[in-house]
Coordinates of C-alpha atoms and ligand atoms in Angstrom, one line a residue:
X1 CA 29.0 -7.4 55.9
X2 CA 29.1 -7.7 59.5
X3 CA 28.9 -4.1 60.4
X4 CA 24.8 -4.3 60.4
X5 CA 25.0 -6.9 63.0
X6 CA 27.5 -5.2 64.8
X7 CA 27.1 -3.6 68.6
X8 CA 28.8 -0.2 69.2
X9 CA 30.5 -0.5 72.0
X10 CA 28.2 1.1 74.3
X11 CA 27.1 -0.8 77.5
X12 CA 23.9 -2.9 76.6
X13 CA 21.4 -2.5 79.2
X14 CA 21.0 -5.8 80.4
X15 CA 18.2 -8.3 80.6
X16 CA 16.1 -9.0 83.1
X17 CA 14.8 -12.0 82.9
X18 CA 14.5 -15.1 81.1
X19 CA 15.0 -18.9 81.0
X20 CA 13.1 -22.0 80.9
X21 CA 12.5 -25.6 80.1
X22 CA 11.9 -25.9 75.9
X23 CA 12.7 -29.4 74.4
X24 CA 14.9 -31.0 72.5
X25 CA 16.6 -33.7 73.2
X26 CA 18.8 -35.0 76.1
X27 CA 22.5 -34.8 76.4
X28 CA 22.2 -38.7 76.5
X29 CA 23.3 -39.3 80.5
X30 CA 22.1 -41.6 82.8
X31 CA 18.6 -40.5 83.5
X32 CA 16.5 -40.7 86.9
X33 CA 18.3 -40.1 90.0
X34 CA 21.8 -38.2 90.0
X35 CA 23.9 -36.7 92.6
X36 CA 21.7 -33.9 93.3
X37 CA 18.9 -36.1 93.9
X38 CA 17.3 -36.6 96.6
X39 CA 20.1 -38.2 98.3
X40 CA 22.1 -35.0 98.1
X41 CA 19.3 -33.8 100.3
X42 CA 21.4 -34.7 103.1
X43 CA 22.5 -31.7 103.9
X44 CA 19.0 -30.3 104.7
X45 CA 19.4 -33.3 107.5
X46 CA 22.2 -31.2 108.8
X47 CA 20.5 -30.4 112.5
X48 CA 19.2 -34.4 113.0
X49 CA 22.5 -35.3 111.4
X50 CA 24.7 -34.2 114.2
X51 CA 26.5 -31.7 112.0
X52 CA 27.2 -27.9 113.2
X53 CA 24.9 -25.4 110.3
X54 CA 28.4 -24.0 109.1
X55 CA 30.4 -27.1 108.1
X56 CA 26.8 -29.0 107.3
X57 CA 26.6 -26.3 104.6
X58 CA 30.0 -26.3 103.2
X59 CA 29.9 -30.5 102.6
X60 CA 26.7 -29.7 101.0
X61 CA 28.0 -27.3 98.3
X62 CA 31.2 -28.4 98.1
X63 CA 30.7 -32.5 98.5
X64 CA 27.6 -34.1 98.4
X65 CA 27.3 -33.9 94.7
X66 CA 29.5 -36.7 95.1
X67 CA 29.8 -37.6 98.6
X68 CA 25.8 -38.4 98.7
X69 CA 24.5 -40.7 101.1
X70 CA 24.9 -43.0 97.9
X71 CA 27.9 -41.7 96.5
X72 CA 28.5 -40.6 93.0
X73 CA 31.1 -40.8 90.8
X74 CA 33.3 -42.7 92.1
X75 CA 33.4 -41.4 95.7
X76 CA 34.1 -43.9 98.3
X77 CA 31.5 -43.0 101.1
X78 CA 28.7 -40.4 102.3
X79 CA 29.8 -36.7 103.9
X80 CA 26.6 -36.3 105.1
X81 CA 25.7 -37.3 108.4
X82 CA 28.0 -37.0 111.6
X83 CA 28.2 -40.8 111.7
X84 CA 29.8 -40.6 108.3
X85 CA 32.5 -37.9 109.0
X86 CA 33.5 -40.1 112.5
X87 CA 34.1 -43.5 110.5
X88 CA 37.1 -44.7 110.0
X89 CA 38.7 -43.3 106.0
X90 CA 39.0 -46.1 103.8
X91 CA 42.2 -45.0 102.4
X92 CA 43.9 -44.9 106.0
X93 CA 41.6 -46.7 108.3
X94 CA 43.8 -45.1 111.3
X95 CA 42.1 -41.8 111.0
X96 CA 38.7 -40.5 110.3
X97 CA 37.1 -39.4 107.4
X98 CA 36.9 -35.7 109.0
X99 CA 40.6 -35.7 109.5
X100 CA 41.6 -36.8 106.5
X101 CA 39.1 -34.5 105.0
X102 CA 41.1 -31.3 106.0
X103 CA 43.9 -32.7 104.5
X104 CA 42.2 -33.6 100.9
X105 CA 40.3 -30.1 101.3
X106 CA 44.1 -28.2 101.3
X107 CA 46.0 -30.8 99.2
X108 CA 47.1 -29.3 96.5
X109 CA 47.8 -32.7 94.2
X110 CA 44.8 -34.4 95.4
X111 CA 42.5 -31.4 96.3
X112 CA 38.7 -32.0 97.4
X113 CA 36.7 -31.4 95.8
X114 CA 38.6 -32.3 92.5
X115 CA 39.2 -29.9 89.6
X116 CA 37.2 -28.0 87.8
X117 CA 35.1 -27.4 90.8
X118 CA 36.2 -24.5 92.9
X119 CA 38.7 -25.3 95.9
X120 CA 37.5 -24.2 99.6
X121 CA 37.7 -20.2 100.5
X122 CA 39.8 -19.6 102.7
X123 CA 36.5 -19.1 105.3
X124 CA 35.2 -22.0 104.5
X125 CA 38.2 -24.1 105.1
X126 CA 38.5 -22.5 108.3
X127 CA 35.0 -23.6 109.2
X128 CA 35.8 -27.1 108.6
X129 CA 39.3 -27.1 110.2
X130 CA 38.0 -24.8 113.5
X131 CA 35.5 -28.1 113.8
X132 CA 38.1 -30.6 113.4
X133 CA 40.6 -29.0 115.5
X134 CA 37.7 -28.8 118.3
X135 CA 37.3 -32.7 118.0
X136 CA 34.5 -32.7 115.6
X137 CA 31.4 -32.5 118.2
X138 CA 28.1 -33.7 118.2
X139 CA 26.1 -31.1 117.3
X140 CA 22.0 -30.4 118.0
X141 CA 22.2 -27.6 115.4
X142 CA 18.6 -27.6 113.2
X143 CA 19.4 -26.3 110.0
X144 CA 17.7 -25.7 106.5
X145 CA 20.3 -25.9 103.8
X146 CA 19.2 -23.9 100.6
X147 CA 22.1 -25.6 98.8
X148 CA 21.1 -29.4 99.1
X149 CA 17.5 -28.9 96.7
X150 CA 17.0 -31.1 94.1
X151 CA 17.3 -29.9 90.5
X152 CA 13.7 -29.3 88.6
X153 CA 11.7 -32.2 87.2
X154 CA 12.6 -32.9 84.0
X155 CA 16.1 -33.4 83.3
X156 CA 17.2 -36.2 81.2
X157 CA 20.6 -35.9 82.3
X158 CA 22.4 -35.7 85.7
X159 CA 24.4 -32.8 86.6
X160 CA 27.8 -33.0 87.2
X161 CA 28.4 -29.5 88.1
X162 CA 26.9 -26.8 89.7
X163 CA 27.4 -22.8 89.5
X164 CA 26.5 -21.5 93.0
X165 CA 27.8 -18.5 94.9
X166 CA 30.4 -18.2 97.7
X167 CA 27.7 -17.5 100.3
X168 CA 23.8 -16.8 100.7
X169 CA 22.9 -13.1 99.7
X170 CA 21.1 -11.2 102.5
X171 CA 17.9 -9.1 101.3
X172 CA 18.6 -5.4 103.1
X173 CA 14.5 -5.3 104.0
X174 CA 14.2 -1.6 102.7
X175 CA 15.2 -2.2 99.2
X176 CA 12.5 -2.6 96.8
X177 CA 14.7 -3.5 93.3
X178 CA 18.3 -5.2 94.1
X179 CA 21.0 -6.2 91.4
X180 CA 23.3 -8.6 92.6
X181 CA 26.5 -10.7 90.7
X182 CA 28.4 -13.8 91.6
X183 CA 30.8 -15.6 89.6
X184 CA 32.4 -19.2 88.8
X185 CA 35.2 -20.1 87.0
X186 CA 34.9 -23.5 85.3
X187 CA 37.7 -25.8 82.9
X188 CA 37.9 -28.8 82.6
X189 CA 40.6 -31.6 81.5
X190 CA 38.9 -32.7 78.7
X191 CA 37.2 -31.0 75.9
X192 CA 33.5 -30.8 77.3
X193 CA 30.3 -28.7 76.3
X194 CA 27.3 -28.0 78.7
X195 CA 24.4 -29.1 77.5
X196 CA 21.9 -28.8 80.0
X197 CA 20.8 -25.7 82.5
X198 CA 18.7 -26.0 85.4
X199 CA 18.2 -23.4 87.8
X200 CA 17.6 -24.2 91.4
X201 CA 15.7 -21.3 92.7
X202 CA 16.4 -20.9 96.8
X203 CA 14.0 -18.6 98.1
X204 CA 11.2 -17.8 95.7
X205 CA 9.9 -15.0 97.4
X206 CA 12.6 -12.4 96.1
X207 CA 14.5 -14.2 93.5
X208 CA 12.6 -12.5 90.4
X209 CA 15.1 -13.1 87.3
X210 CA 18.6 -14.4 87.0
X211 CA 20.8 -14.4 83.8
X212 CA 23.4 -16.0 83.0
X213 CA 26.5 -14.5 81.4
X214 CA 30.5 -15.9 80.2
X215 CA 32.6 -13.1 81.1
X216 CA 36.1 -12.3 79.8
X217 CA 37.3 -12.0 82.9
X218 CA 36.4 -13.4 86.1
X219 CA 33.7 -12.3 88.9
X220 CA 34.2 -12.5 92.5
X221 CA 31.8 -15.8 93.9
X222 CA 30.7 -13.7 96.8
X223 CA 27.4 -12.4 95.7
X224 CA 28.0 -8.3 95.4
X225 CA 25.7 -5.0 94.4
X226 CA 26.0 -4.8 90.6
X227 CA 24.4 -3.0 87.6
X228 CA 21.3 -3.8 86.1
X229 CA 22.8 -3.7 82.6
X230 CA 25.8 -5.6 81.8
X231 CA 28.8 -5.3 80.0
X232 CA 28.9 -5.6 76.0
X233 CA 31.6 -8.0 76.0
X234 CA 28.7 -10.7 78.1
X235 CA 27.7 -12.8 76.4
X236 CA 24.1 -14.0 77.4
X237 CA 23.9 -17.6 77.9
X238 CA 20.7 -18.3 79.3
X239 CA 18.2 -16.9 81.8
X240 CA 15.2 -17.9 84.7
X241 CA 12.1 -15.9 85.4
X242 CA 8.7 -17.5 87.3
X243 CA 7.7 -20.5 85.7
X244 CA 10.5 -21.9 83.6
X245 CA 12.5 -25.0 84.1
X246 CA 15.5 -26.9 83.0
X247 CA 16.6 -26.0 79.6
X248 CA 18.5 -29.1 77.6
X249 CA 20.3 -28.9 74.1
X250 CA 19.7 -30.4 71.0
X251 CA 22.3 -33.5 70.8
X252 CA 24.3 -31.0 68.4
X253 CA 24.9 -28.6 70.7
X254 CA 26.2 -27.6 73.5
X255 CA 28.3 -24.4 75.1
X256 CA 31.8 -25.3 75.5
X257 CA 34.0 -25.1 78.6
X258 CA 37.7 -23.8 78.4
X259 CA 40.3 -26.3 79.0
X260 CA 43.0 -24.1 80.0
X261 CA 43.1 -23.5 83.5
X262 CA 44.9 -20.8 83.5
X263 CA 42.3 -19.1 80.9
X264 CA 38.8 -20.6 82.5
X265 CA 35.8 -19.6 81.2
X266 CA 34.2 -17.3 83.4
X267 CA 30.3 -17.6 84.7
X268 CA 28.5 -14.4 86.1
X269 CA 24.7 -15.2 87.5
X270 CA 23.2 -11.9 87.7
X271 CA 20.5 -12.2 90.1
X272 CA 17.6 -9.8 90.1
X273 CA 15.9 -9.6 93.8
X274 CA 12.5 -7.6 94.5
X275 CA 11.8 -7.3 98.6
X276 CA 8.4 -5.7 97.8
X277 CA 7.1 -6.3 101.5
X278 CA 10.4 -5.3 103.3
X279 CA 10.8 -9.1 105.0
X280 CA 13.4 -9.0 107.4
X281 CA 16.3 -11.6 106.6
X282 CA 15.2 -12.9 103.7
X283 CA 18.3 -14.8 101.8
X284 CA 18.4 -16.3 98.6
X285 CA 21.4 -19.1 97.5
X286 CA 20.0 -20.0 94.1
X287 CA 22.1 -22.2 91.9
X288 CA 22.4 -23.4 88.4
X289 CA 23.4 -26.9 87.9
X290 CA 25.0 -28.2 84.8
X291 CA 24.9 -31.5 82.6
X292 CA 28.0 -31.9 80.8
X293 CA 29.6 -33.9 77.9
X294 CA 32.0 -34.4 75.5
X295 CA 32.1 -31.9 73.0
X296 CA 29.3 -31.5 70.5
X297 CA 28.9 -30.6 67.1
X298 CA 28.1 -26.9 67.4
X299 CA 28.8 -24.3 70.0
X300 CA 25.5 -22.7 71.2
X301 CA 24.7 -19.1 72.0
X302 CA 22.4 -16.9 72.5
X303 CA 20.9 -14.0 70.8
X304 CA 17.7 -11.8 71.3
X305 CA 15.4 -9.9 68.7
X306 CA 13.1 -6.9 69.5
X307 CA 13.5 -3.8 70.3
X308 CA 15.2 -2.0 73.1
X309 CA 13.6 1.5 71.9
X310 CA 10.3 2.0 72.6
X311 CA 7.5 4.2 74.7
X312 CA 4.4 3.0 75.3
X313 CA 1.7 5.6 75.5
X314 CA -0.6 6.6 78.5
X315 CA -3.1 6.6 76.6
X316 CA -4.0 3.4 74.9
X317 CA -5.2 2.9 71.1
X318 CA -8.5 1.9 70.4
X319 CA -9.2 -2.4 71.1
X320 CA -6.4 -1.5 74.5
X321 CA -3.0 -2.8 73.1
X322 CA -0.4 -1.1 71.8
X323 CA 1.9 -2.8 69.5
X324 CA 5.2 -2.9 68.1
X325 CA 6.4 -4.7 64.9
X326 CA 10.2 -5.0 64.7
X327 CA 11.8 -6.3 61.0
X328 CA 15.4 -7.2 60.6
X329 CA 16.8 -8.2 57.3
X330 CA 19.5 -11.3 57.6
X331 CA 22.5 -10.2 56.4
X332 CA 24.8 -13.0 54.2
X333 CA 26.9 -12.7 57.2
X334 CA 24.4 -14.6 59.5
X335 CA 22.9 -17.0 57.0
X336 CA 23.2 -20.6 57.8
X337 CA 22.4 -19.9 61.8
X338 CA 20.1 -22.5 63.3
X339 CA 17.5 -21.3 66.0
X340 CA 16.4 -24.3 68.5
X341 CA 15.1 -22.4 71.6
X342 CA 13.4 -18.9 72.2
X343 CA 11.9 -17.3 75.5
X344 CA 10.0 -14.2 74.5
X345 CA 10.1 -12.1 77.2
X346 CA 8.2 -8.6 78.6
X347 CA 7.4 -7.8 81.9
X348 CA 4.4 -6.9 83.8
X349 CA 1.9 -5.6 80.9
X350 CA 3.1 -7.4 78.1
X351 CA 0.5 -9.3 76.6
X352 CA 1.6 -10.6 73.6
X353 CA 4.5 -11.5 71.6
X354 CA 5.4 -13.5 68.6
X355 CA 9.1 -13.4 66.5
X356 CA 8.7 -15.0 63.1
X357 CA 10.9 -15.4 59.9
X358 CA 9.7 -15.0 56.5
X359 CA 11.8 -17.1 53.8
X360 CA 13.6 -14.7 51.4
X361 CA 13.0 -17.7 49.3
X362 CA 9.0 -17.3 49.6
X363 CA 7.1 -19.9 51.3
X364 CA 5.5 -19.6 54.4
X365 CA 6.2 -17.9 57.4
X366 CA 8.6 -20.0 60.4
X367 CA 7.8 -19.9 64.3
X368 CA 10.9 -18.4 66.2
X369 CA 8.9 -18.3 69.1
X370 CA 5.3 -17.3 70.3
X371 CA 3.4 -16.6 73.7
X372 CA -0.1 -15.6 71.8
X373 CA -1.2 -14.9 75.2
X374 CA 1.8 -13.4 77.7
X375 CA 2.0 -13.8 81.5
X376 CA 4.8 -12.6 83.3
X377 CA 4.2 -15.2 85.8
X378 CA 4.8 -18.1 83.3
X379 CA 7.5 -17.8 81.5
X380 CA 9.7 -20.4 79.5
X381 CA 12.2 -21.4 76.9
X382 CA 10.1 -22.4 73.5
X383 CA 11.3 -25.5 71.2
X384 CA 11.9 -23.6 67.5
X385 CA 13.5 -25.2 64.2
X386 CA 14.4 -22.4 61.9
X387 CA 17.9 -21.7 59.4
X388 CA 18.4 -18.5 58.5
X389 CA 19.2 -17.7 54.5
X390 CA 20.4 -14.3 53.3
X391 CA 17.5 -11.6 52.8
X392 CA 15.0 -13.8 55.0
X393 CA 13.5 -11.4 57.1
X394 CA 12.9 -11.7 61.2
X395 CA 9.5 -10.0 62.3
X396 CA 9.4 -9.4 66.2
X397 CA 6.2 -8.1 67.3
X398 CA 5.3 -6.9 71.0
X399 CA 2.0 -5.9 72.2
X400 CA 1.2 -4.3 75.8
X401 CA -2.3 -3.0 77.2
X402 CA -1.0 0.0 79.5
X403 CA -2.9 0.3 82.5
X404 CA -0.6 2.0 84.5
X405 CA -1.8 5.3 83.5
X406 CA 1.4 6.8 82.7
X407 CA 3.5 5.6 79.8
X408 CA 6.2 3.3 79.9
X409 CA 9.6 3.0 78.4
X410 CA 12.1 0.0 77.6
X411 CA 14.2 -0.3 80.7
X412 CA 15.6 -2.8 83.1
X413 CA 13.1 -1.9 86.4
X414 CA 10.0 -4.4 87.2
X415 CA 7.8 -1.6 86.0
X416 CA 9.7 -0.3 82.7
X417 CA 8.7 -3.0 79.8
X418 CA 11.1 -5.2 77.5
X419 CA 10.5 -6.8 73.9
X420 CA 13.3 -9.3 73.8
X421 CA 13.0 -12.8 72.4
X422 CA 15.4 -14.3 73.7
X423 CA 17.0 -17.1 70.8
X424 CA 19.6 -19.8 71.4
X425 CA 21.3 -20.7 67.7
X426 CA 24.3 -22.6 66.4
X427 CA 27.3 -22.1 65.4
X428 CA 28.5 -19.1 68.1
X429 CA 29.5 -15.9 66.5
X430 CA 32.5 -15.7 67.0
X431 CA 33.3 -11.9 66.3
X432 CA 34.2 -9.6 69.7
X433 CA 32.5 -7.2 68.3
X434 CA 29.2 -8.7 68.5
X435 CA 26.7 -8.6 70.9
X436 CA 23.4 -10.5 72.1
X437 CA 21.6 -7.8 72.2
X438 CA 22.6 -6.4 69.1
X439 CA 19.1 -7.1 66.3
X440 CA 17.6 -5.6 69.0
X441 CA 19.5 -2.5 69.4
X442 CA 17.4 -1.1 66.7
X443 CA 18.9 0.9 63.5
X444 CA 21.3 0.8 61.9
X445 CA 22.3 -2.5 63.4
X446 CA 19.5 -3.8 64.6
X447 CA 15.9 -4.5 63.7
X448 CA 13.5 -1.5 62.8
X449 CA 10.5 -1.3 64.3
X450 CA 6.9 0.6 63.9
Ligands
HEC501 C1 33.3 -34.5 91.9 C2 33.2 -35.5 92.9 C3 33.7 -35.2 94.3 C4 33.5 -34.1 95.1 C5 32.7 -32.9 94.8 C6 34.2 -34.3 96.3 N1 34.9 -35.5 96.3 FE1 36.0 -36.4 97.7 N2 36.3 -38.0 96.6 C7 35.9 -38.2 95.3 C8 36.4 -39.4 94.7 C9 36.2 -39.9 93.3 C10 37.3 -39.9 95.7 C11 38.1 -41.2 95.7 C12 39.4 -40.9 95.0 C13 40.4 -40.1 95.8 O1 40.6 -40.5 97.0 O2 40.9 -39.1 95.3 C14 37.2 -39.0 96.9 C15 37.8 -39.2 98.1 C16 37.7 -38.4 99.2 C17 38.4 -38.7 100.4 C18 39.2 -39.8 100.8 C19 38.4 -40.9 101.5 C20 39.2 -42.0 102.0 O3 38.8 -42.5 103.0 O4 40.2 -42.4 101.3 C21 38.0 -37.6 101.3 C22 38.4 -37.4 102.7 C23 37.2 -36.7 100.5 N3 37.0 -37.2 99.2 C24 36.7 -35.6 101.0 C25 35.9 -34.7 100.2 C26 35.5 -33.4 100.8 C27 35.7 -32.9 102.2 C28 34.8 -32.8 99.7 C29 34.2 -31.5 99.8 C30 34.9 -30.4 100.3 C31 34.9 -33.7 98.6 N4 35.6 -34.8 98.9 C32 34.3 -33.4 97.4 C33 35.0 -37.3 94.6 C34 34.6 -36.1 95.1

């Protein structure tokens, strides 16, 4: 019964884009201001500060989310300011807070920052230890931090952990489309789902998509070249493109964290960056903080109907728009799924696009998501109710108006087109077999469309 479901085994080309704020409810944390509030904004402060660029960074990815100028959870003072790294440690008022912050940093019991977040690299905890070993000096150093922005408006929860990469990613000016991976290992002690996403997008200007994946193995964090497509065994778990925001779980659900170190789950942010002007220097350091809690209900994930087979003509019909309508008949298999978020997403001349489910039981027709008008400028992650039932049937229809005067195929480039709707559900499928991408992979496991 699975089999129509199923994914081949083939590499699924990937998706570009996605993400973005839909409702639901929070994950119930303390709302307002959080550690990556403005307070964590310190680290922008890094030149009037006192602090060198280099170590100003690290304390700013690695310990402001706690070591704000208020500190959160539970941490005893601020890292922010040079003042606060020169008074005397609490713990062992005979040294300073920057000496006894080498030590924690390389601790191995008491490592800072504490599990699950990632230790130091090895370059980084040279950085800090080259600056203590100098003395820790003054420094006059101005310096933007990418890493201290806030989180979108929006959230009703406070992250608690963030999935950043090793280092900013540097734009080479002639490249015009640019694939690029990091990844981040997360487990924590405790049983604990994530229920809330929120991007924080660095540098606008070439950051075009990012999606996020859980990988069976783990992905270097220093941002690297990578395919546009990804590998069947990711599993999409959510995405950004222009205009979405923070995307929180129903109160039932949440994706779940490993609690085995030794078997962490593994994070890969595929970034999608577009240089179209050739700027010299441009880097990007986007981030996606997390909200966590204890476990949930139901274990989300992600799935996405459409098509990825299809040619727009030159030559458009009659009225401008040319249109695809994709069916896929629920198999017994994937009855009982419950749909709570979907981004539709095309690119460039997409202009429509609706995903709908008609009861097998009769009655009328349920929303799974629909952008009546598209723009791939404003995109974002639609509140949808829907349970699926054996024989109900999932209509995905796609329209584009081709201007371009040549046609244009599915692909993974700015100017090839998509017709995915992206759909977050409970309970996860659990199969290793299965793929997101699969009721879009078109017959005879996925939809068909005319
Ligand atoms: C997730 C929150 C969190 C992060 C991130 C974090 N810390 Fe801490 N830190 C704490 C807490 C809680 C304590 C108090 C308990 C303890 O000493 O272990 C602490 C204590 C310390 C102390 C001891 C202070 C004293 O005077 O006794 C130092 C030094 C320190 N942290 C440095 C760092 C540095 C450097 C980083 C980043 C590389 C960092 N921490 C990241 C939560 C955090």
């Amino acid at each position: 019964m699975l089999r129509p479901w199923l994914a081949c085994g083939v590499v699924v080309p990937g998706v570009l884009l996605l993400a973005g704020a839909c409702g639901g409810s929070s994950s119930g944390g303390p709302s307002a201001s959080g550690p990556l509030d403005e307070d964590a904004g310190g680290g922008v402060q890094a030149g009037p500060a006192g602090l060198p660029c280099d170590v100003a960074g690290v304390l700013a990815e690695h310990c402001q989310s706690c070591h704000a100028s208020t500190p959160q959870f539970g941490a005893p003072m601020p890292l922010v300011t040079w003042d606060d790294l020169n008074a005397p440690s609490r713990a062992d008022p005979m040294k300073k807070v920057y000496e006894l912050a080498i030590e924690r940093v390389a601790d191995e019991r008491r490592r800072m920052p504490p599990s699950p977040n990632a230790p130091l690299s090895d370059a980084e905890q040279k950085t800090v230890a080259d600056w203590t070993a100098a003395g820790a000096p003054r420094s006059t150093d101005q310096c933007g931090d990418p890493t201290d922005k806030p989180p979108p408006e929006g959230l009703s929860c406070t992250p608690d952990l963030s999935l950043a990469p090793e280092s900013a990613w540097e734009m080479p000016e002639a490249a015009g489309d640019e694939y690029v991976c990091w990844g981040v290992d997360l487990s924590k002690e405790q049983a604990t789902h994530v229920t809330a996403f929120a991007p924080v997008i660095d540098n606008t200007e070439i950051t075009h998509h990012i999606v996020l994946y859980e990988a069976p193995s783990a992905y270097s964090r220093v941002p690297t070249r990578c395919s546009a497509g990804s590998a069947i065994a990711w599993r999409m778990v959510l995405g950004w493109a222009p205009g979405v925001g923070p995307l929180e779980l129903p109160p039932e659900a949440g994706f779940p964290i490993s609690t085995d170190p030794a078997r962490p789950t593994h994070y890969v942010a595929q970034m999608h960056y577009s240089n179209p002007t050739g700027k010299k220097g441009a880097k990007d350091k986007s981030r996606i903080d997390l909200c966590t809690s204890a476990p949930r209900q139901h274990e989300a994930d992600v799935m996405a109907f459409g098509s990825q087979s299809f040619e727009i003509p030159a030559a458009p019909p009659a009225g401008g728009r040319y249109t695809i309508d994709c069916a896929l008949t629920v198999p017994a298999a994937f009855a009982g799924l419950h749909f709570f978020a979907a981004m539709p997403h095309m690119h460039q001349i997409g202009v429509a696009m609706s995903t709908k489910l008609t009861p097998a039981a009769g009655g009328p027709d349920v929303d799974l998501g629909t952008m009546p008008s598209f723009s791939f400028d404003s995109q974002a992650w639609l509140p949808v109710s829907a349970t699926t039932k054996t024989g109900d049937v999932i209509r995905t229809s796609c329209s584009w108006t081709n201007n371009t005067g040549a046609p244009v195929r599915f692909g993974e480039k700015t100017g090839d087109e998509m017709c995915y709707s992206f759909s977050m559900y409970y309970p996860r499928i659990k199969s290793s077999l299965w793929s997101w991408a699969a009721p879009a992979s078109g017959p005879p496991v996925g939809a068909t469309c005319n």
